Short mmCIF file of C-alpha atoms in Angstrom, two decimals:
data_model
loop_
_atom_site.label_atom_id
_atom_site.label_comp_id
_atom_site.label_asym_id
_atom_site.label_seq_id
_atom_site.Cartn_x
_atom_site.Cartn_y
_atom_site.Cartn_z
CA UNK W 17 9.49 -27.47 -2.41
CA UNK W 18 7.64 -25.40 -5.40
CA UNK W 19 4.71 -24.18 -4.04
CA UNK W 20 3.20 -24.00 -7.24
CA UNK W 21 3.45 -26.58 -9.49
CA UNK W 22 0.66 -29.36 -8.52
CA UNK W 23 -1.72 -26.22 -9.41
CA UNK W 24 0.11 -25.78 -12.57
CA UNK W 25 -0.21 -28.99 -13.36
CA UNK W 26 -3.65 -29.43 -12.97
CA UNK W 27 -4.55 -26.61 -14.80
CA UNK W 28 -2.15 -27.54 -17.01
CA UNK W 29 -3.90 -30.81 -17.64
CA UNK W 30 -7.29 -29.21 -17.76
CA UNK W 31 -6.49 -27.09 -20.98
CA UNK W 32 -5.05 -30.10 -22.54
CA UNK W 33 -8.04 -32.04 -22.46
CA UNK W 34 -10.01 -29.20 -24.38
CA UNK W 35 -12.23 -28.55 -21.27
CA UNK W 36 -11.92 -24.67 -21.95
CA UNK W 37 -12.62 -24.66 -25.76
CA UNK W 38 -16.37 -24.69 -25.97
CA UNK W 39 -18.64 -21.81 -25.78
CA UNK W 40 -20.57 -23.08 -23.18
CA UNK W 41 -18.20 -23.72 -21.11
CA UNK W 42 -16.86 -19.98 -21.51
CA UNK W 43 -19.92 -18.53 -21.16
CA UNK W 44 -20.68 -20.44 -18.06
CA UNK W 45 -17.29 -19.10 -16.34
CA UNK W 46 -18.08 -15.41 -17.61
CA UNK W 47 -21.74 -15.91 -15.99
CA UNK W 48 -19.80 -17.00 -12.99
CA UNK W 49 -17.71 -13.87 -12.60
CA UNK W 50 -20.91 -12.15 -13.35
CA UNK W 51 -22.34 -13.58 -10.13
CA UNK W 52 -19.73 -13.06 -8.11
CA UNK W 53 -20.01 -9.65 -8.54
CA UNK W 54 -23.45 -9.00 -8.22
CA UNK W 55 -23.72 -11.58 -4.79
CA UNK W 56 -20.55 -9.56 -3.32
CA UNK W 57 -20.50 -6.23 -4.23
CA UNK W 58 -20.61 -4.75 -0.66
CA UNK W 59 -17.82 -7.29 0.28
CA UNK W 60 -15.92 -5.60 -2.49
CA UNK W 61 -16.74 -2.42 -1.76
CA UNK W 62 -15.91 -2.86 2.03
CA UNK W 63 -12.50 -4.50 1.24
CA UNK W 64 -11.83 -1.46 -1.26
CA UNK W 65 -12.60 0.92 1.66
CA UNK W 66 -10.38 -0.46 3.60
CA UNK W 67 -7.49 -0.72 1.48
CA UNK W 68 -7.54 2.40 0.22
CA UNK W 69 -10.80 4.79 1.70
CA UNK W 70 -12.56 4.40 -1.58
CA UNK W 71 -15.95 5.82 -1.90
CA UNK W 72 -18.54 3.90 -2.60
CA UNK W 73 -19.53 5.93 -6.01
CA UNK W 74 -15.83 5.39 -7.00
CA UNK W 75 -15.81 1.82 -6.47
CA UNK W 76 -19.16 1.13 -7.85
CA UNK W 77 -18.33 2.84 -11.15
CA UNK W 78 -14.41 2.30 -11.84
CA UNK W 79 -14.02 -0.92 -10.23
CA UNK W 80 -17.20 -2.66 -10.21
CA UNK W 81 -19.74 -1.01 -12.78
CA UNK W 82 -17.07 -1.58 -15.54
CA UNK W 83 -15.95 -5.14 -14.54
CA UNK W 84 -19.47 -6.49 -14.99
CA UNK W 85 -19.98 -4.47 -18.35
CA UNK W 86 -16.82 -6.05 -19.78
CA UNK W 87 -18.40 -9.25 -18.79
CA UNK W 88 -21.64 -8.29 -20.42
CA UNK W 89 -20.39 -7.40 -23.17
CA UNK W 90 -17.97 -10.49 -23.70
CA UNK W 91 -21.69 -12.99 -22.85
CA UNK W 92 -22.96 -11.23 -25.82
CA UNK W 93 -20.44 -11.42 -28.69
CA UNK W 94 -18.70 -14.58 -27.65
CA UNK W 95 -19.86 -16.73 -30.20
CA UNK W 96 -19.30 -14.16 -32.90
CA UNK W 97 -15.89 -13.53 -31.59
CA UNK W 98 -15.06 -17.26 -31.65
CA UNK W 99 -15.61 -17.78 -35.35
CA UNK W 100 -13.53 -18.09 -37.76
CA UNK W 101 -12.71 -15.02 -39.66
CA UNK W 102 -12.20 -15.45 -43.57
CA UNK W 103 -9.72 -13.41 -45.12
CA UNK W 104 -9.55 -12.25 -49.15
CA UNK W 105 -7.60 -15.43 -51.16
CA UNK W 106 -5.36 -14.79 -54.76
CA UNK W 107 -6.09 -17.16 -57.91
CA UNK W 108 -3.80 -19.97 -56.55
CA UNK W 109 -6.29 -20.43 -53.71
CA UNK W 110 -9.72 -19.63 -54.39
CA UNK W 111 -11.16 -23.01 -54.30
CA UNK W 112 -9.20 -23.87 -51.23
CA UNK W 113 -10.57 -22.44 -47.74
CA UNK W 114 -8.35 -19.52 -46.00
CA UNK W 115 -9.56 -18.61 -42.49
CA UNK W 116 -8.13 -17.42 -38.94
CA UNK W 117 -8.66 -19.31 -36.30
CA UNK W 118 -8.99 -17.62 -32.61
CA UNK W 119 -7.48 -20.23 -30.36
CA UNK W 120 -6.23 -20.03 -26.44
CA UNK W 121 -2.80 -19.67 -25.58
CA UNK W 122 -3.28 -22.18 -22.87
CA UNK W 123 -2.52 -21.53 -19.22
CA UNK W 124 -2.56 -17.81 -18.29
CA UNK W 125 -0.42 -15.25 -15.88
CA UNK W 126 -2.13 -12.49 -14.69
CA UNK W 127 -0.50 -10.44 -12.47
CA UNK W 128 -2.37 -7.19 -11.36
CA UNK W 129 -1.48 -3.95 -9.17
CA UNK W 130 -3.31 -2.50 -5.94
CA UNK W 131 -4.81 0.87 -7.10
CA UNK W 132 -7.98 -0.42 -9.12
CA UNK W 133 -7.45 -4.32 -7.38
CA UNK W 134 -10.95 -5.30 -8.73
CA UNK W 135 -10.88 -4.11 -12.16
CA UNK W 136 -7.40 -4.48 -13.17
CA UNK W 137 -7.59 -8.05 -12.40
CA UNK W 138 -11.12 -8.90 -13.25
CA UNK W 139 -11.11 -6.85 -16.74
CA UNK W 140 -8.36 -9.05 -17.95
CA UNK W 141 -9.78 -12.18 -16.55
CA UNK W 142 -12.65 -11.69 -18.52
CA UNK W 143 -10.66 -11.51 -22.04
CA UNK W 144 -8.46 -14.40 -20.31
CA UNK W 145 -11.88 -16.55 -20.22
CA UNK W 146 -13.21 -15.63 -23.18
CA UNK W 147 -10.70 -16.40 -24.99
CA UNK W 148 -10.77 -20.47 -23.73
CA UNK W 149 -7.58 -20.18 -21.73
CA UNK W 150 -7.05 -21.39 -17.87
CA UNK W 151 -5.86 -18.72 -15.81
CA UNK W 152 -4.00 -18.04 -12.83
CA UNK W 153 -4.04 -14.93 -11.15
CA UNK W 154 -1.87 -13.15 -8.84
CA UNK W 155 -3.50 -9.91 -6.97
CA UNK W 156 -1.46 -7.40 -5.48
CA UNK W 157 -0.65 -8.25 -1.74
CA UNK W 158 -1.10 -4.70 -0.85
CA UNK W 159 -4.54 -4.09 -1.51
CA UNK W 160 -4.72 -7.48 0.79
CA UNK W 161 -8.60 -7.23 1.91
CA UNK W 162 -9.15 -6.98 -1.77
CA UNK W 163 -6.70 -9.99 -2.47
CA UNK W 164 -8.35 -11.54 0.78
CA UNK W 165 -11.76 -11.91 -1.07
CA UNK W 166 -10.65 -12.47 -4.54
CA UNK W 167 -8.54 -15.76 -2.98
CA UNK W 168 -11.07 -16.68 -0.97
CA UNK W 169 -14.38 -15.98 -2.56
CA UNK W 170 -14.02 -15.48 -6.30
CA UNK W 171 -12.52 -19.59 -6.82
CA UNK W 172 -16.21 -20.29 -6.09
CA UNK W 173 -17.69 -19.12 -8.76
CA UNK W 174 -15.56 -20.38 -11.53
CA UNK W 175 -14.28 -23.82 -12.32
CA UNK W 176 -11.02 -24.50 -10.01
CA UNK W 177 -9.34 -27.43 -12.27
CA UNK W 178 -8.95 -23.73 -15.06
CA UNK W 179 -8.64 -21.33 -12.57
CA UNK W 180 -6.90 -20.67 -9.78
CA UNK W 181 -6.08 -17.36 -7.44
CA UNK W 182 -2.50 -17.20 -5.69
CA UNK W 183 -1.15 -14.82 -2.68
CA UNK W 184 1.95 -14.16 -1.98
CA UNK W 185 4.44 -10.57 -2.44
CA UNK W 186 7.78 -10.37 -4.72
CA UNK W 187 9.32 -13.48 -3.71
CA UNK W 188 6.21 -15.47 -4.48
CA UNK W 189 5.68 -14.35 -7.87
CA UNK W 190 9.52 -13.90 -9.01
CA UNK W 191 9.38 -18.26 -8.08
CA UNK W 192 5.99 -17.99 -9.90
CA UNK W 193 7.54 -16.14 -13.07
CA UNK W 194 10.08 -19.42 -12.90
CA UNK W 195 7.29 -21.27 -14.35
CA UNK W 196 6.48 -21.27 -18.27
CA UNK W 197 3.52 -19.43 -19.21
CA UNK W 198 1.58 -19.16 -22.35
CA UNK W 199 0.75 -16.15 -22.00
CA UNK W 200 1.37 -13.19 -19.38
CA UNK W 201 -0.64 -10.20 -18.34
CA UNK W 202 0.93 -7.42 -15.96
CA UNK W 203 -0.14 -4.51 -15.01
CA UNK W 204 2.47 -1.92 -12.99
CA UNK W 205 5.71 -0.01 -12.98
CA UNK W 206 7.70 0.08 -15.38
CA UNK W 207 10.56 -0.59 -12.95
CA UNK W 208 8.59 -4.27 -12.12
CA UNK W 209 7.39 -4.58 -15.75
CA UNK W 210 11.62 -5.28 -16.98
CA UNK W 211 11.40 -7.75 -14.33
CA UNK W 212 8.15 -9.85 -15.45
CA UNK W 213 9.43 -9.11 -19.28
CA UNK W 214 12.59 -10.84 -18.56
CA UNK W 215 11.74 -13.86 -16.80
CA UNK W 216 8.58 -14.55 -19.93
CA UNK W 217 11.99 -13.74 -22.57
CA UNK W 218 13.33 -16.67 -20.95
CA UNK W 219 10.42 -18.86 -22.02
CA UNK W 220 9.71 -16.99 -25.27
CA UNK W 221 6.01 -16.68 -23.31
CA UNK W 222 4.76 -13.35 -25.04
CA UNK W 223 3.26 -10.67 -22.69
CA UNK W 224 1.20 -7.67 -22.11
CA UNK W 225 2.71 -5.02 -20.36
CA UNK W 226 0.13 -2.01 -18.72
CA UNK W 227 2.47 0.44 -17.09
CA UNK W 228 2.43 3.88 -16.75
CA UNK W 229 4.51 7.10 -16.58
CA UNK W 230 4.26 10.56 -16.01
CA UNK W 231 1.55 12.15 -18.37
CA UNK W 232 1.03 15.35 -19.46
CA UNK W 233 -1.99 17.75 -19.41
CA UNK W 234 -1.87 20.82 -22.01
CA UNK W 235 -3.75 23.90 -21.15
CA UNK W 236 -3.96 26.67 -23.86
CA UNK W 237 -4.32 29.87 -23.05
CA UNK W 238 -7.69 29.73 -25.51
CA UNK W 239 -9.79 28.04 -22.64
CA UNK W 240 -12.61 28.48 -19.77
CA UNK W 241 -10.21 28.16 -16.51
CA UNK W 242 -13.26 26.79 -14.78
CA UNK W 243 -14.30 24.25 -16.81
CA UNK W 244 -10.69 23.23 -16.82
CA UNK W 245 -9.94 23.01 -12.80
CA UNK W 246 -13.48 20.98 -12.69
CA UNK W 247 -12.24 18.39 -15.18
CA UNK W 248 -8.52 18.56 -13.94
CA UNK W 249 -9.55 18.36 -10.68
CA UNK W 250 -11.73 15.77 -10.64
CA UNK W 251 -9.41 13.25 -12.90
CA UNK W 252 -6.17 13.97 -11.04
CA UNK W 253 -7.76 13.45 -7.70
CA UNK W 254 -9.73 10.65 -8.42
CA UNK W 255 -8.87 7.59 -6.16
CA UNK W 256 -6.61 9.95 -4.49
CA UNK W 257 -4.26 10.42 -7.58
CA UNK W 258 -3.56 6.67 -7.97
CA UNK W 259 -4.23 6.27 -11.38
CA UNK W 260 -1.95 5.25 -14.04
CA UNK W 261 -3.45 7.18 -16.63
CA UNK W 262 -4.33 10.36 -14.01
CA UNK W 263 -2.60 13.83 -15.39
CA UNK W 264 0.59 13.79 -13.68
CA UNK W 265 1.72 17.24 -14.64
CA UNK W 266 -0.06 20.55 -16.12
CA UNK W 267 1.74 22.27 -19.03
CA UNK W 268 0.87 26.27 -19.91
CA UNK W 269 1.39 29.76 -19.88
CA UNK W 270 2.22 31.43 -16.66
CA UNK W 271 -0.88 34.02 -17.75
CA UNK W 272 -3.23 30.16 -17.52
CA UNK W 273 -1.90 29.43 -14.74
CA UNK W 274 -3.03 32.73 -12.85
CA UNK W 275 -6.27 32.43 -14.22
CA UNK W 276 -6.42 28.60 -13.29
CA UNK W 277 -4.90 28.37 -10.41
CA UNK W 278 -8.04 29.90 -8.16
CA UNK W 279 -10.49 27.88 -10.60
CA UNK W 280 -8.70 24.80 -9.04
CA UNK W 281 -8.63 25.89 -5.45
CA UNK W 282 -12.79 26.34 -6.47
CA UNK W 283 -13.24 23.15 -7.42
CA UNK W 284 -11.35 21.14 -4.71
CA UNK W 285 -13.48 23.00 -2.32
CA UNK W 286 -16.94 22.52 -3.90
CA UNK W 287 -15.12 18.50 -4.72
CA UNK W 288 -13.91 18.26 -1.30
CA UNK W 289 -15.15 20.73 1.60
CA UNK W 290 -13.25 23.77 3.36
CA UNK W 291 -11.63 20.38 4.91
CA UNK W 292 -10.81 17.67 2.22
CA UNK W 293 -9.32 14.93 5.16
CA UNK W 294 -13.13 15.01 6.49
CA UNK W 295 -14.80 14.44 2.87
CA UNK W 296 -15.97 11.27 2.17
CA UNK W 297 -15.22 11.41 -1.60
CA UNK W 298 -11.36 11.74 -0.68
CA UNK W 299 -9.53 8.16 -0.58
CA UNK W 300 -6.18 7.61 1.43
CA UNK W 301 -2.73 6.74 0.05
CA UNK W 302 -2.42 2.81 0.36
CA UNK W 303 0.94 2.22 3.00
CA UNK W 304 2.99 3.66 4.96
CA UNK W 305 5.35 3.56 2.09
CA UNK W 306 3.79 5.19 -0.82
CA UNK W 307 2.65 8.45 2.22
CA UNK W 308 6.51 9.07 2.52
CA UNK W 309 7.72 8.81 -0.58
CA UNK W 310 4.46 11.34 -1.59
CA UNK W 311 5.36 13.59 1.66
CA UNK W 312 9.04 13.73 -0.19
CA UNK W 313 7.83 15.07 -2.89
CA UNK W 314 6.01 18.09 -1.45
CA UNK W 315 9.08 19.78 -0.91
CA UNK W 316 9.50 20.15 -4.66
CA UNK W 317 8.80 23.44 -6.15
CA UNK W 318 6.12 26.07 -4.30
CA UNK W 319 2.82 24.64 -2.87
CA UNK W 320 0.25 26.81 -3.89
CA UNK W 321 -2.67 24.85 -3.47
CA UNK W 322 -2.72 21.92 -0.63
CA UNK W 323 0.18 20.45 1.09
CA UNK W 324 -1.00 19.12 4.51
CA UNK W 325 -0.53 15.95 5.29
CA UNK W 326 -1.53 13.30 8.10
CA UNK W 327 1.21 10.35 7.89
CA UNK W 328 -1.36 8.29 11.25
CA UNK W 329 -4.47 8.97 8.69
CA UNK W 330 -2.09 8.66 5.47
CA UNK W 331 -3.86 11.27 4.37
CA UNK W 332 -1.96 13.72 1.75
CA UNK W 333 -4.61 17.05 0.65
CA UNK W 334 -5.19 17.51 -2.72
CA UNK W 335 -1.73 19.45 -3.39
CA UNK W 336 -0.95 22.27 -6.35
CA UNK W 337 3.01 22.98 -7.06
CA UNK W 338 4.40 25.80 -8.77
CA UNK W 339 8.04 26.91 -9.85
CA UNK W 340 8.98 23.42 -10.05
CA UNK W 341 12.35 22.58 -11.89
CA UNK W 342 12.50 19.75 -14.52
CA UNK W 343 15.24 18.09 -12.27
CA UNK W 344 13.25 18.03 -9.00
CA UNK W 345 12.13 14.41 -7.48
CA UNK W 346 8.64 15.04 -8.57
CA UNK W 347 9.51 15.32 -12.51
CA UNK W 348 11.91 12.50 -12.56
CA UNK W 349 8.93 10.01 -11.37
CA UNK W 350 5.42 8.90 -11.57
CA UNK W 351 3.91 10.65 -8.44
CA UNK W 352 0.61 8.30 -8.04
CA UNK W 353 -0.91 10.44 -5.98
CA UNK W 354 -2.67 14.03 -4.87
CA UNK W 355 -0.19 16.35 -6.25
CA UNK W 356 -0.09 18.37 -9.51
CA UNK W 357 3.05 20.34 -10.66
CA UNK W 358 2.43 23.00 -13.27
CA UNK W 359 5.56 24.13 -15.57
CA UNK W 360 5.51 26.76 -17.60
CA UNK W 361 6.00 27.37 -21.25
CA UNK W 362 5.67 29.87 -23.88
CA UNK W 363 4.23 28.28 -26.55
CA UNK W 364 2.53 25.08 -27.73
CA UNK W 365 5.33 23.91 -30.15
CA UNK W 366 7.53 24.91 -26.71
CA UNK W 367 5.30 22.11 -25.19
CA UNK W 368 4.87 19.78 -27.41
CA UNK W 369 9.08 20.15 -27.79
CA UNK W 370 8.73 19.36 -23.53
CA UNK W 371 6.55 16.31 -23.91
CA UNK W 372 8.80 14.43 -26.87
CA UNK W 373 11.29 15.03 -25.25
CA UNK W 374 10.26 12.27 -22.42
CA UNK W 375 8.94 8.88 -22.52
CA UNK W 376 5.67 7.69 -24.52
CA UNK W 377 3.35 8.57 -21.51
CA UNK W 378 0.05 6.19 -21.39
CA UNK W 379 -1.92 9.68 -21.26
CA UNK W 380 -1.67 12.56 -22.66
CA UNK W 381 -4.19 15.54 -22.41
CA UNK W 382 -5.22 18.59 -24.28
CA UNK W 383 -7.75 21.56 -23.43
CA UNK W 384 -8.08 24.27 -25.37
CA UNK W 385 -11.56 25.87 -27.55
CA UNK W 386 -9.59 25.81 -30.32
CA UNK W 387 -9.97 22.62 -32.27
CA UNK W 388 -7.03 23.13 -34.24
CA UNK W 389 -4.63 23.10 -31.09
CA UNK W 390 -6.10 19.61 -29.63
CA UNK W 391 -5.74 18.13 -33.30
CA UNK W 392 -2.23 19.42 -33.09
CA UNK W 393 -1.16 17.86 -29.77
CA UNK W 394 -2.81 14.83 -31.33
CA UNK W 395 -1.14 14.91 -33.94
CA UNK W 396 2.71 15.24 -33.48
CA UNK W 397 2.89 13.48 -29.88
CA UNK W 398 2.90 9.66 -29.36
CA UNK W 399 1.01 8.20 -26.15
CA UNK W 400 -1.02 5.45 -25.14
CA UNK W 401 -4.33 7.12 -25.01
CA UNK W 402 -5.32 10.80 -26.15
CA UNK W 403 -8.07 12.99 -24.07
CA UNK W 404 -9.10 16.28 -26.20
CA UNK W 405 -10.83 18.46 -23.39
CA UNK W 406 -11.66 16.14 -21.03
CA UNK W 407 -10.25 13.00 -18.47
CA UNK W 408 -9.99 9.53 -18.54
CA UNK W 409 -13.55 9.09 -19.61
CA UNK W 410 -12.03 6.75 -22.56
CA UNK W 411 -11.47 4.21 -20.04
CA UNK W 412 -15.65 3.95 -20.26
CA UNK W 413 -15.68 3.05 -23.60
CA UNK W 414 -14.62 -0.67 -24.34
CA UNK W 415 -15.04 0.09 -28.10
CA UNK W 416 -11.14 1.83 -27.77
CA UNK W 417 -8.12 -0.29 -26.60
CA UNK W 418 -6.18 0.08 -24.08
CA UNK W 419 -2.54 0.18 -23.39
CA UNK W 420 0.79 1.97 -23.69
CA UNK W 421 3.45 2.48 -26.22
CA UNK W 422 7.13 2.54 -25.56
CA UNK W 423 7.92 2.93 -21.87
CA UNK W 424 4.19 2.92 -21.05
CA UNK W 425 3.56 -0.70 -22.01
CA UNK W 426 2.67 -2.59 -25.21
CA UNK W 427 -0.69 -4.46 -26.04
CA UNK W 428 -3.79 -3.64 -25.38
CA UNK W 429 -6.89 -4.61 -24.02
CA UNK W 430 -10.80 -3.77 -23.56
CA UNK W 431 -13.48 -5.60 -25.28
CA UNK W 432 -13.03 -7.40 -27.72
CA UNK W 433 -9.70 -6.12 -27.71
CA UNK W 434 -9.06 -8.52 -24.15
CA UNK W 435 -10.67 -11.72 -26.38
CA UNK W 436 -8.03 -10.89 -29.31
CA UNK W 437 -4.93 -10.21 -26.71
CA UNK W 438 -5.57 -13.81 -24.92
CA UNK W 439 -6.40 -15.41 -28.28
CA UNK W 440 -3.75 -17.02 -30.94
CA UNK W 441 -4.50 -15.65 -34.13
CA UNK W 442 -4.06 -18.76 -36.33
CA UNK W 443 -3.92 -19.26 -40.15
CA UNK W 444 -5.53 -21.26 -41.51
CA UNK W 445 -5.28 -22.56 -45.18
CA UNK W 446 -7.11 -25.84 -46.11
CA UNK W 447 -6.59 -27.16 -49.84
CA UNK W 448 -8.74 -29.42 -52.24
CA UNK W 449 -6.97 -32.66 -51.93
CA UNK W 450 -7.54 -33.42 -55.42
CA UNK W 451 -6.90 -30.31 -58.66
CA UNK W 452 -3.33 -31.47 -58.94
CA UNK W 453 -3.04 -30.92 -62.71
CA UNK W 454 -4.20 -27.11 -61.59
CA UNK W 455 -1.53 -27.03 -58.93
CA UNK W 456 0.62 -28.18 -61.47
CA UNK W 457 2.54 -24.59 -62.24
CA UNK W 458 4.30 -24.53 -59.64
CA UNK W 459 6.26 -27.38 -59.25
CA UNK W 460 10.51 -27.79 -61.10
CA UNK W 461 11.26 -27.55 -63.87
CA UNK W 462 10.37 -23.91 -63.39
CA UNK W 463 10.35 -21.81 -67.31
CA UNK W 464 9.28 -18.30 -67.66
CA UNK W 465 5.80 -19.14 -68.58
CA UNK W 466 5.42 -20.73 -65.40
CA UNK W 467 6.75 -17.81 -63.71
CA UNK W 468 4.07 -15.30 -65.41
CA UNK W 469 1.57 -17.63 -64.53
CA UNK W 470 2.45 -18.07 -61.45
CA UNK W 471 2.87 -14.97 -60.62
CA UNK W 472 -0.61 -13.73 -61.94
CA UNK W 473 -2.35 -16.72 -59.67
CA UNK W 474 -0.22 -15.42 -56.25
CA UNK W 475 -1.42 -11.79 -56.49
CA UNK W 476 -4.06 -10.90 -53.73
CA UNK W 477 -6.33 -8.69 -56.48
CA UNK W 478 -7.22 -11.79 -58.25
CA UNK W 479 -10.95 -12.92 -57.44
CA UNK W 480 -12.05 -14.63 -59.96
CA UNK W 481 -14.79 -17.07 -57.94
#
C-alpha cells in the first residue's frame, strides 16, 4: 500500500480549491513558521547539538537567525511580490492589457540534506509559501532529532490540509519521487541530485537542484597571510567543514603557502584551543559513515596541520594537507569536512587553467590586495557564487541568489528569488473585445502593405499611448 497518497491527495485537493492563493492566507502560514521559530528555538538548537555538536552561535546565526529573516523579509514584500508585473507592449497592443502573472505551481517537493537541517529546509519553505503553493517536505533522516521536531512540531504551526512533513530514508522518498510533483526542490549530492532529476523528467515536473562540488580558494602571493588563515580558517571549519559552499581546496604559490601555513596553525589555535576536540565552537562529523570515509582521506598527501582523529567522539581536528596529487581520493571528491589540501601553482593563469579545467564549483574564492587579480578570477571562471577576499558571507545577503551552475546545480533561490523559483511566471495578454476594423491588418488576404504595416505595429519600440 502507498504510504503516501491520501496526503497527496488532500493536499492535492486543498490547492485546487484556491485555499493557498490569497495573501492572507500566505501571510498567515509565513507568521506561522515565524512562531515556530521563535517558541522553539532551544528545541532546535538542542536537536542541532545533538546531531551534529553545533554551537549555539552557529546555529543561532546560520540556521536560525537567517530562517526567520527570510521569513521577515517575505511578510514584508508579499503583496508587492504578488502583483502583477506589466511589461513594455508594440503598436498592435497598446490598448490591450499585457501583464505577468505570479501563480503557484501547485503541490510542492522539498527534499533537504542534514548539514544546515533547519535552514535548508525552512529557507525554501518560505519561498514555497509565499509563493501560494502546498508543500510537502522531506528532511534528511540523518540529522533525525532535527527531522524529529520538524515532523512533530513544525505541522502545528501551519495549516496541515497544504502542508505536510514526511520521514522516511532512500526507499521512502525514491516511492515518494513516484508521485507527480509540480514542482521539486533538492538540495544534496550531485550523485542523489541525477536520481531526483530523473524521476521529476519522468513527469516533466521542473526542479531546483542545490548541490555542491569541490570549490576552490585562490591565494595570491600579493596578500596578508594572516588575514587570510583567519578568514580561511574560520569558513572552512565552520560547522566542522560541512558546508556545500565551504573552500574545499587552497590554490597558490609554494612561497604563500610557507608564509600561510603557520598563519593557519595561529588561527585554529586562537579559533579552537591548544586542544580543538575540547572547544566548544568545534562541531562533530554527523555518522559513523561520513568519520570513515573523512579518516580515508587523511592519508592523502602530507598532514601538516591537524590529523587526529577520535572515530567513539567522531571527532576529526581541523586538518591541513600538503603535497597532495590531483589523482588522490581527496581531489576526486567533495570532502565535507575538516580538511584543507593546498596544491601548488606557479601562476594565476596556471590556476585559473586548474580550476576550468573541473566542474562549475558552487564557490569559488579569491584573496589577493590586488584588485585587478580578484576581478580576473571573476572574470574568466564560471561558479555558482564568487567571494573576492572573504567567505561565504554572501549567503547573509538575500538580495543575491543562490545556486549552482553546471554540476553544482541550477536555479536559485533567496528572497525574492525563493517567491520567483516556486512561482509560474504567466503571460498574460488581455485584448479589447471590440477595435476589429483596427485588428483588421492582419487577417488573409495578406498584400505587402499589410505586411509594412504590420510589421511597424509588431515592433516592441513602438509606444505611441
Amino acid at each position: 500500500m502507498d504510504p503516501f497518497s491520501d496526503t497527496l491527495q488532500r493536499l492535492r485537493e486543498a490547492f485546487r480549491s484556491g485555499r493557498t492563493r490569497p495573501a492572507e492566507f500566505r501571510a498567515a502560514q509565513l507568521k506561522g513558521l515565524g512562531r515556530f521559530l521563535q517558541d522553539h528555538k532551544k528545541l532546535l538548537q538542542e536537536a542541532l547539538a545533538q546531531d551534529l555538536h553545533k554551537p549555539v552561535t552557529e546555529s543561532e546565526v546560520s540556521e536560525i537567525s537567517l530562517t526567520q529573516g527570510e521569513v521577515n523579509l517575505a511578510l514584508k514584500n508579499l503583496r508587492t511580490w504578488m502583483k502583477d508585473e506589466k511589461v513594455t507592449k508594440n503598436l498592435a497592443t497598446q490598448l490591450d492589457s499585457a501583464f505577468i502573472r505570479k501563480e503557484p505551481f501547485g503541490l510542492v517537493l522539498i527534499i533537504s540534506p542534514w548539514n544546515y537541517p533547519v535552514n535548508l529546509t525552512l529557507v525554501p519553505l518560505v519561498g514555497a509559501l509565499a509563493a501560494g503553493n502546498c508543500v510537502v517536505l522531506k528532511p534528511s533522516e540523518i540529522s533525525k532529532n532535527t527531522e524529529q521536531v520538524l515532523a512533530e512540531v513544525l505541522p502545528q504551526y501551519l495549516d496541515q490540509n497544504c502542508f505536510a512533513v514526511v520521514q522516511g530514508g532512500p526507499e521512502e522518498t525514491g516511492q515518494l519521487l513516484k508521485h507527480k510533483f509540480d514542482y521539486v526542490f533538492f538540495t544534496g549530492s550531485p550523485r542523489v541530485g541525477k536520481i531526483v532529476m530523473a524521476a521529476a523528467t519522468e513527469h516533466l515536473t521542473p526542479i531546483t537542484l542545490e548541490l555542491g562540488g569541490k570549490n576552490p580558494c585562490y591565494v595570491d602571493d600579493n596578500c596578508d597571510p594572516q588575514t587570510v588563515a583567519n578568514r580561511v580558517v574560520w569558513f572552512r571549519y565552520y560547522n566542522t567543514g560541512q558546508t556545500c559552499v565551504a573552500p574545499d581546496y587552497v590554490l597558490c604559490s609554494p612561497e604563500m603557502q610557507e608564509r600561510l601555513l603557520p598563519a593557519m596553525q595561529n588561527a585554529i589555535t586562537r579559533f579552537y584551543g591548544d586542544d580543538p576536540r575540547s572547544s566548544p565552537n568545534l562541531g562533530r562529523i554527523i555518522n559513523e559513515k561520513h568519520f570513515q570515509r573523512l579518516q580515508g582521506l587523511l592519508g592523502c598527501g602530507r598532514v601538516a596541520i591537524g590529523g587526529q582523529s577520535d572515530e567513539r567522539d567522531r571527532y576529526i581536528a581541523p586538518t591541513v594537507l600538503v603535497d597532495v596529487q590531483q589523482t588522490e581520493p581527496v581531489m576526486q571528491e567533495e570532502i565535507f569536512g575538516p580538511i584543507l589540501p593546498i596544491l601548488n601553482v606557479r601562476s594565476l593563469d596556471e590556476a585559473i587553467d586548474f580550476i576550468n579545467c573541473r566542474e562549475k564549483p558552487l564557490a569559488l574564492y579569491a584573496f589577493s590586495t590586488s584588485n585587478q587579480v580578484v576581478k580576473q578570477v571573476l572574470a574568466r571562471t564560471s561558479s555558482g557564487t564568487f567571494g573576492g577576499n572573504d567567505g561565504f558571507m554572501f549567503m547573509t545577503l538575500n538580495s543575491l541568489p543562490f545556486g549552482g551552475v553546471g554540476n553544482s546545480g541550477m536555479g536559485k533561490y533567496h528572497g525574492k528569488f525563493s517567491f520567483d523559483t516556486f512561482s509560474h511566471h504567466r503571460a498574460c495578454l488581455l485584448a479589447h473585445s471590440g477595435l476589429e476594423k483596427l485588428r483588421g491588418i492582419r487577417y488573409p488576404p495578406y498584400s505587402v502593405c499589410r505586411l509594412r504595416m504590420l510589421l511597424l505595429a509588431v515592433e516592441t519600440h513602438c509606444t505611441i499611448l
